[in-house]
Short mmCIF file of C-alpha atoms in Angstrom, two decimals:
data_model
loop_
_atom_site.label_atom_id
_atom_site.label_comp_id
_atom_site.label_asym_id
_atom_site.label_seq_id
_atom_site.Cartn_x
_atom_site.Cartn_y
_atom_site.Cartn_z
CA UNK H 1 -5.41 -25.03 36.93
CA UNK H 2 -8.87 -26.24 36.15
CA UNK H 3 -10.54 -25.90 32.81
CA UNK H 4 -13.39 -27.23 30.76
CA UNK H 5 -13.41 -26.50 27.06
CA UNK H 6 -16.48 -26.57 24.86
CA UNK H 7 -17.21 -24.89 21.54
CA UNK H 8 -18.98 -21.60 22.18
CA UNK H 9 -21.52 -21.95 19.39
CA UNK H 10 -22.87 -24.67 17.13
CA UNK H 11 -25.52 -24.43 14.42
CA UNK H 12 -27.30 -27.46 12.99
CA UNK H 13 -30.29 -28.25 10.82
CA UNK H 14 -33.55 -29.63 12.14
CA UNK H 15 -33.56 -33.43 11.92
CA UNK H 16 -29.77 -33.67 11.83
CA UNK H 17 -27.28 -34.97 14.40
CA UNK H 18 -24.93 -32.74 16.35
CA UNK H 19 -22.03 -33.55 18.65
CA UNK H 20 -20.86 -31.16 21.37
CA UNK H 21 -17.38 -31.92 22.67
CA UNK H 22 -15.97 -31.25 26.10
CA UNK H 23 -12.38 -31.62 27.26
CA UNK H 24 -11.50 -31.18 30.87
CA UNK H 25 -8.58 -30.60 33.15
CA UNK H 26 -9.52 -30.67 36.83
CA UNK H 27 -7.90 -31.46 40.15
CA UNK H 28 -10.42 -34.19 40.93
CA UNK H 29 -12.76 -36.15 38.72
CA UNK H 30 -15.83 -38.07 39.82
CA UNK H 31 -17.94 -37.94 36.70
CA UNK H 32 -19.06 -35.80 33.77
CA UNK H 33 -22.57 -34.36 33.54
CA UNK H 34 -24.46 -32.50 30.86
CA UNK H 35 -27.11 -29.85 31.43
CA UNK H 36 -29.39 -27.97 29.06
CA UNK H 37 -30.43 -24.38 29.70
CA UNK H 38 -32.92 -22.41 27.64
CA UNK H 39 -32.69 -18.62 27.75
CA UNK H 40 -34.15 -17.40 31.03
CA UNK H 41 -34.66 -20.93 32.27
CA UNK H 42 -33.21 -23.33 34.78
CA UNK H 43 -30.45 -25.75 33.85
CA UNK H 44 -31.94 -29.22 33.42
CA UNK H 45 -30.06 -32.47 33.79
CA UNK H 46 -29.48 -34.49 30.63
CA UNK H 47 -26.95 -37.21 31.44
CA UNK H 48 -24.09 -38.37 33.63
CA UNK H 49 -21.06 -40.54 32.89
CA UNK H 50 -18.90 -41.87 35.69
CA UNK H 51 -17.26 -44.62 33.65
CA UNK H 52 -15.89 -44.77 30.12
CA UNK H 53 -18.40 -45.45 27.41
CA UNK H 54 -21.68 -44.36 25.98
CA UNK H 55 -24.88 -43.59 27.87
CA UNK H 56 -28.09 -43.28 25.85
CA UNK H 57 -31.29 -41.55 26.90
CA UNK H 58 -33.76 -41.20 24.09
CA UNK H 59 -32.47 -38.75 21.47
CA UNK H 60 -29.52 -37.81 23.67
CA UNK H 61 -26.34 -39.80 24.20
CA UNK H 62 -23.22 -38.94 26.17
CA UNK H 63 -19.76 -40.41 25.93
CA UNK H 64 -16.77 -40.34 28.26
CA UNK H 65 -13.11 -41.27 27.88
CA UNK H 66 -11.33 -40.70 31.16
CA UNK H 67 -7.93 -41.52 29.68
CA UNK H 68 -8.40 -38.70 27.17
CA UNK H 69 -10.18 -36.35 29.63
CA UNK H 70 -12.83 -36.01 26.98
CA UNK H 71 -16.53 -36.41 26.58
CA UNK H 72 -19.26 -35.46 24.19
CA UNK H 73 -23.00 -35.02 24.02
CA UNK H 74 -24.74 -36.33 20.93
CA UNK H 75 -28.15 -35.01 19.98
CA UNK H 76 -30.06 -36.89 17.30
CA UNK H 77 -33.14 -35.97 15.28
CA UNK H 78 -32.71 -32.35 16.21
CA UNK H 79 -35.82 -30.36 16.94
CA UNK H 80 -36.27 -26.59 17.10
CA UNK H 81 -36.86 -26.86 20.85
CA UNK H 82 -33.30 -28.19 21.23
CA UNK H 83 -32.00 -24.65 20.63
CA UNK H 84 -30.44 -23.87 24.00
CA UNK H 85 -27.12 -23.70 25.83
CA UNK H 86 -25.47 -26.98 26.77
CA UNK H 87 -23.03 -27.24 29.64
CA UNK H 88 -20.67 -30.01 30.54
CA UNK H 89 -19.80 -30.20 34.22
CA UNK H 90 -17.28 -32.18 36.21
CA UNK H 91 -17.82 -33.32 39.79
CA UNK H 92 -14.59 -32.44 41.52
CA UNK H 93 -14.90 -34.09 44.88
CA UNK H 94 -16.65 -36.91 46.54
CA UNK H 95 -19.27 -36.20 49.15
CA UNK H 96 -20.56 -32.99 47.64
CA UNK H 97 -22.32 -31.82 44.52
CA UNK H 98 -19.45 -29.49 43.71
CA UNK H 99 -19.87 -29.31 39.96
CA UNK H 100 -17.40 -27.32 37.86
CA UNK H 101 -19.21 -26.11 34.76
CA UNK H 102 -17.84 -25.20 31.37
CA UNK H 103 -18.81 -21.92 29.72
CA UNK H 104 -21.43 -23.65 27.62
CA UNK H 105 -22.20 -24.27 23.98
CA UNK H 106 -25.02 -22.34 22.41
CA UNK H 107 -26.83 -24.62 19.97
CA UNK H 108 -29.01 -23.05 17.31
CA UNK H 109 -31.26 -25.37 15.32
CA UNK H 110 -32.36 -23.98 11.97
CA UNK H 111 -35.18 -25.21 9.74
CA UNK Q 1 -44.30 -33.28 43.03
CA UNK Q 2 -43.25 -29.65 43.33
CA UNK Q 3 -40.02 -28.50 41.76
CA UNK Q 4 -37.35 -26.18 43.10
CA UNK Q 5 -38.70 -22.68 43.68
CA UNK Q 6 -36.69 -19.55 44.29
CA UNK Q 7 -37.64 -16.08 45.43
CA UNK Q 8 -37.51 -13.35 44.48
CA UNK Q 9 -37.09 -13.74 40.73
CA UNK Q 10 -35.45 -10.36 40.32
CA UNK Q 11 -33.77 -8.02 42.78
CA UNK Q 12 -31.96 -4.69 42.55
CA UNK Q 13 -29.58 -3.63 45.29
CA UNK Q 14 -26.89 -1.01 45.71
CA UNK Q 15 -23.26 -1.62 46.51
CA UNK Q 16 -22.64 -2.30 50.19
CA UNK Q 17 -26.13 -3.58 50.92
CA UNK Q 18 -27.03 -7.06 52.09
CA UNK Q 19 -29.34 -9.51 50.33
CA UNK Q 20 -31.13 -12.74 51.21
CA UNK Q 21 -32.27 -15.17 48.54
CA UNK Q 22 -34.60 -18.07 49.26
CA UNK Q 23 -35.00 -21.56 47.89
CA UNK Q 24 -37.48 -24.37 48.47
CA UNK Q 25 -36.08 -27.72 47.47
CA UNK Q 26 -37.92 -30.34 45.51
CA UNK Q 27 -40.10 -32.64 47.55
CA UNK Q 28 -38.05 -35.47 49.06
CA UNK Q 29 -34.68 -33.78 48.50
CA UNK Q 30 -32.51 -33.13 51.54
CA UNK Q 31 -29.53 -31.43 49.93
CA UNK Q 32 -29.34 -27.92 48.53
CA UNK Q 33 -26.53 -26.36 46.52
CA UNK Q 34 -26.16 -22.75 45.44
CA UNK Q 35 -24.54 -21.56 42.23
CA UNK Q 36 -23.71 -18.16 40.76
CA UNK Q 37 -24.07 -17.73 37.01
CA UNK Q 38 -22.63 -14.62 35.38
CA UNK Q 39 -23.94 -13.63 31.97
CA UNK Q 40 -22.59 -15.91 29.27
CA UNK Q 41 -20.86 -18.20 31.75
CA UNK Q 42 -21.55 -21.53 33.34
CA UNK Q 43 -22.79 -21.78 36.91
CA UNK Q 44 -20.13 -21.55 39.65
CA UNK Q 45 -20.50 -23.60 42.84
CA UNK Q 46 -20.90 -21.47 45.97
CA UNK Q 47 -21.71 -24.07 48.65
CA UNK Q 48 -23.88 -27.01 49.56
CA UNK Q 49 -26.04 -27.69 52.61
CA UNK Q 50 -27.01 -31.08 54.01
CA UNK Q 51 -28.79 -31.63 57.31
CA UNK Q 52 -28.60 -27.92 58.02
CA UNK Q 53 -24.80 -27.87 57.79
CA UNK Q 54 -22.48 -26.62 55.08
CA UNK Q 55 -20.67 -29.62 53.61
CA UNK Q 56 -18.84 -28.19 50.63
CA UNK Q 57 -17.81 -24.70 49.54
CA UNK Q 58 -16.44 -23.17 46.37
CA UNK Q 59 -14.07 -20.26 45.96
CA UNK Q 60 -16.33 -17.56 47.40
CA UNK Q 61 -15.51 -15.16 50.24
CA UNK Q 62 -17.08 -15.45 53.71
CA UNK Q 63 -19.54 -12.66 52.97
CA UNK Q 64 -21.44 -15.37 51.08
CA UNK Q 65 -23.20 -17.44 53.71
CA UNK Q 66 -26.17 -19.72 53.88
CA UNK Q 67 -28.66 -21.57 55.98
CA UNK Q 68 -30.69 -24.72 55.60
CA UNK Q 69 -33.85 -25.24 57.60
CA UNK Q 70 -35.39 -28.46 58.96
CA UNK Q 71 -37.79 -28.57 56.00
CA UNK Q 72 -34.68 -28.51 53.73
CA UNK Q 73 -35.41 -25.06 52.37
CA UNK Q 74 -32.41 -22.77 52.21
CA UNK Q 75 -31.25 -19.17 52.17
CA UNK Q 76 -28.26 -17.54 50.55
CA UNK Q 77 -27.04 -14.35 52.22
CA UNK Q 78 -24.59 -11.96 50.67
CA UNK Q 79 -23.18 -9.09 52.72
CA UNK Q 80 -21.40 -5.96 51.54
CA UNK Q 81 -22.59 -6.36 47.96
CA UNK Q 82 -20.15 -5.57 45.19
CA UNK Q 83 -20.87 -4.71 41.58
CA UNK Q 84 -19.39 -8.07 40.49
CA UNK Q 85 -22.03 -9.87 42.54
CA UNK Q 86 -24.53 -9.05 39.80
CA UNK Q 87 -25.50 -12.45 38.43
CA UNK Q 88 -28.15 -15.15 38.32
CA UNK Q 89 -28.18 -17.13 41.56
CA UNK Q 90 -29.32 -20.69 41.13
CA UNK Q 91 -30.42 -23.12 43.76
CA UNK Q 92 -30.26 -26.84 43.09
CA UNK Q 93 -31.62 -29.69 45.15
CA UNK Q 94 -30.75 -33.35 45.11
CA UNK Q 95 -31.61 -36.54 46.92
CA UNK Q 96 -28.40 -36.88 48.86
CA UNK Q 97 -25.03 -35.20 48.87
CA UNK Q 98 -23.74 -37.01 45.83
CA UNK Q 99 -26.85 -37.12 43.72
CA UNK Q 100 -25.81 -37.28 40.12
CA UNK Q 101 -28.87 -35.36 39.09
CA UNK Q 102 -29.32 -31.82 40.31
CA UNK Q 103 -32.70 -30.14 40.00
CA UNK Q 104 -32.27 -26.40 39.49
CA UNK Q 105 -34.66 -23.58 40.17
CA UNK Q 106 -35.08 -20.77 37.66
CA UNK Q 107 -32.91 -18.51 39.78
CA UNK Q 108 -32.86 -15.04 41.21
CA UNK Q 109 -31.45 -12.34 38.95
CA UNK Q 110 -29.52 -9.95 41.20
CA UNK Q 111 -28.40 -6.56 39.94
CA UNK Q 112 -26.03 -4.50 42.08
CA UNK Q 113 -25.84 -0.81 41.18
#
C-alpha cells in the first residue's frame, strides 16, 4: 500500500525552530514536495527534493533521504503567520503531476 | 501575472445531480491538475490535462470527467453526485506536465445534501 506519515499537530514558540517529519511508502517515487495551506486558502508550494540532501529557501529548508524514505521540513525564526497546515507530497509517476499528499501537520505558533 | 482562479467558490447540490467546476490556469501554464480535498485530509489527485487531453488519472470513478480548452482553462464534471463527493475541489496549474511547482487555486467547496 501507499502511505505518507506526518505528525498531525505541532506547536512551537515564535522565533523558534520547528521540524516536521515525513516518512513515505509509495509504489513510485520521483521526488518529495512540501506545501503550506492556511485555513480557507490554497496550498502554496514551499520546496521540492528529488535527490538526497538539504534544500534551503530563506527561512525554510527541506531534507530528503531516499534510502530511509524520509524527509523533513525545517522552519526557522518562526513567525505567527507560519501557523498553517503543512503537507508533504510524493510524485508517484513520471510524466504527470500525480502528487500523493500526506494528511498534513497543523502547526500552531504561539507568542 | 494572474494566478489560478476557480469558480464558483461554494456550491450546494443534492445527491444524484451533476456539477461543473471551472478553473483558469495561471498565465503561461499549459497543464492543469484537479485534486479533491476532504476535511482534515490532504488533497487527492483526480486527473491532469495537457494539450486538451487527459494524461494521468487517480483512483476516481468515470463519473469524474474533465475538459481542457485551447486557452488551457479547464472544467471538472461530476455526474450522479454522492454524499461523499462533498469536499474542496482544487485546481492546480503548472508549466509542463512534470512541473515541480504546482500553483493551486483557492478551490470550490462542494456540499452534496
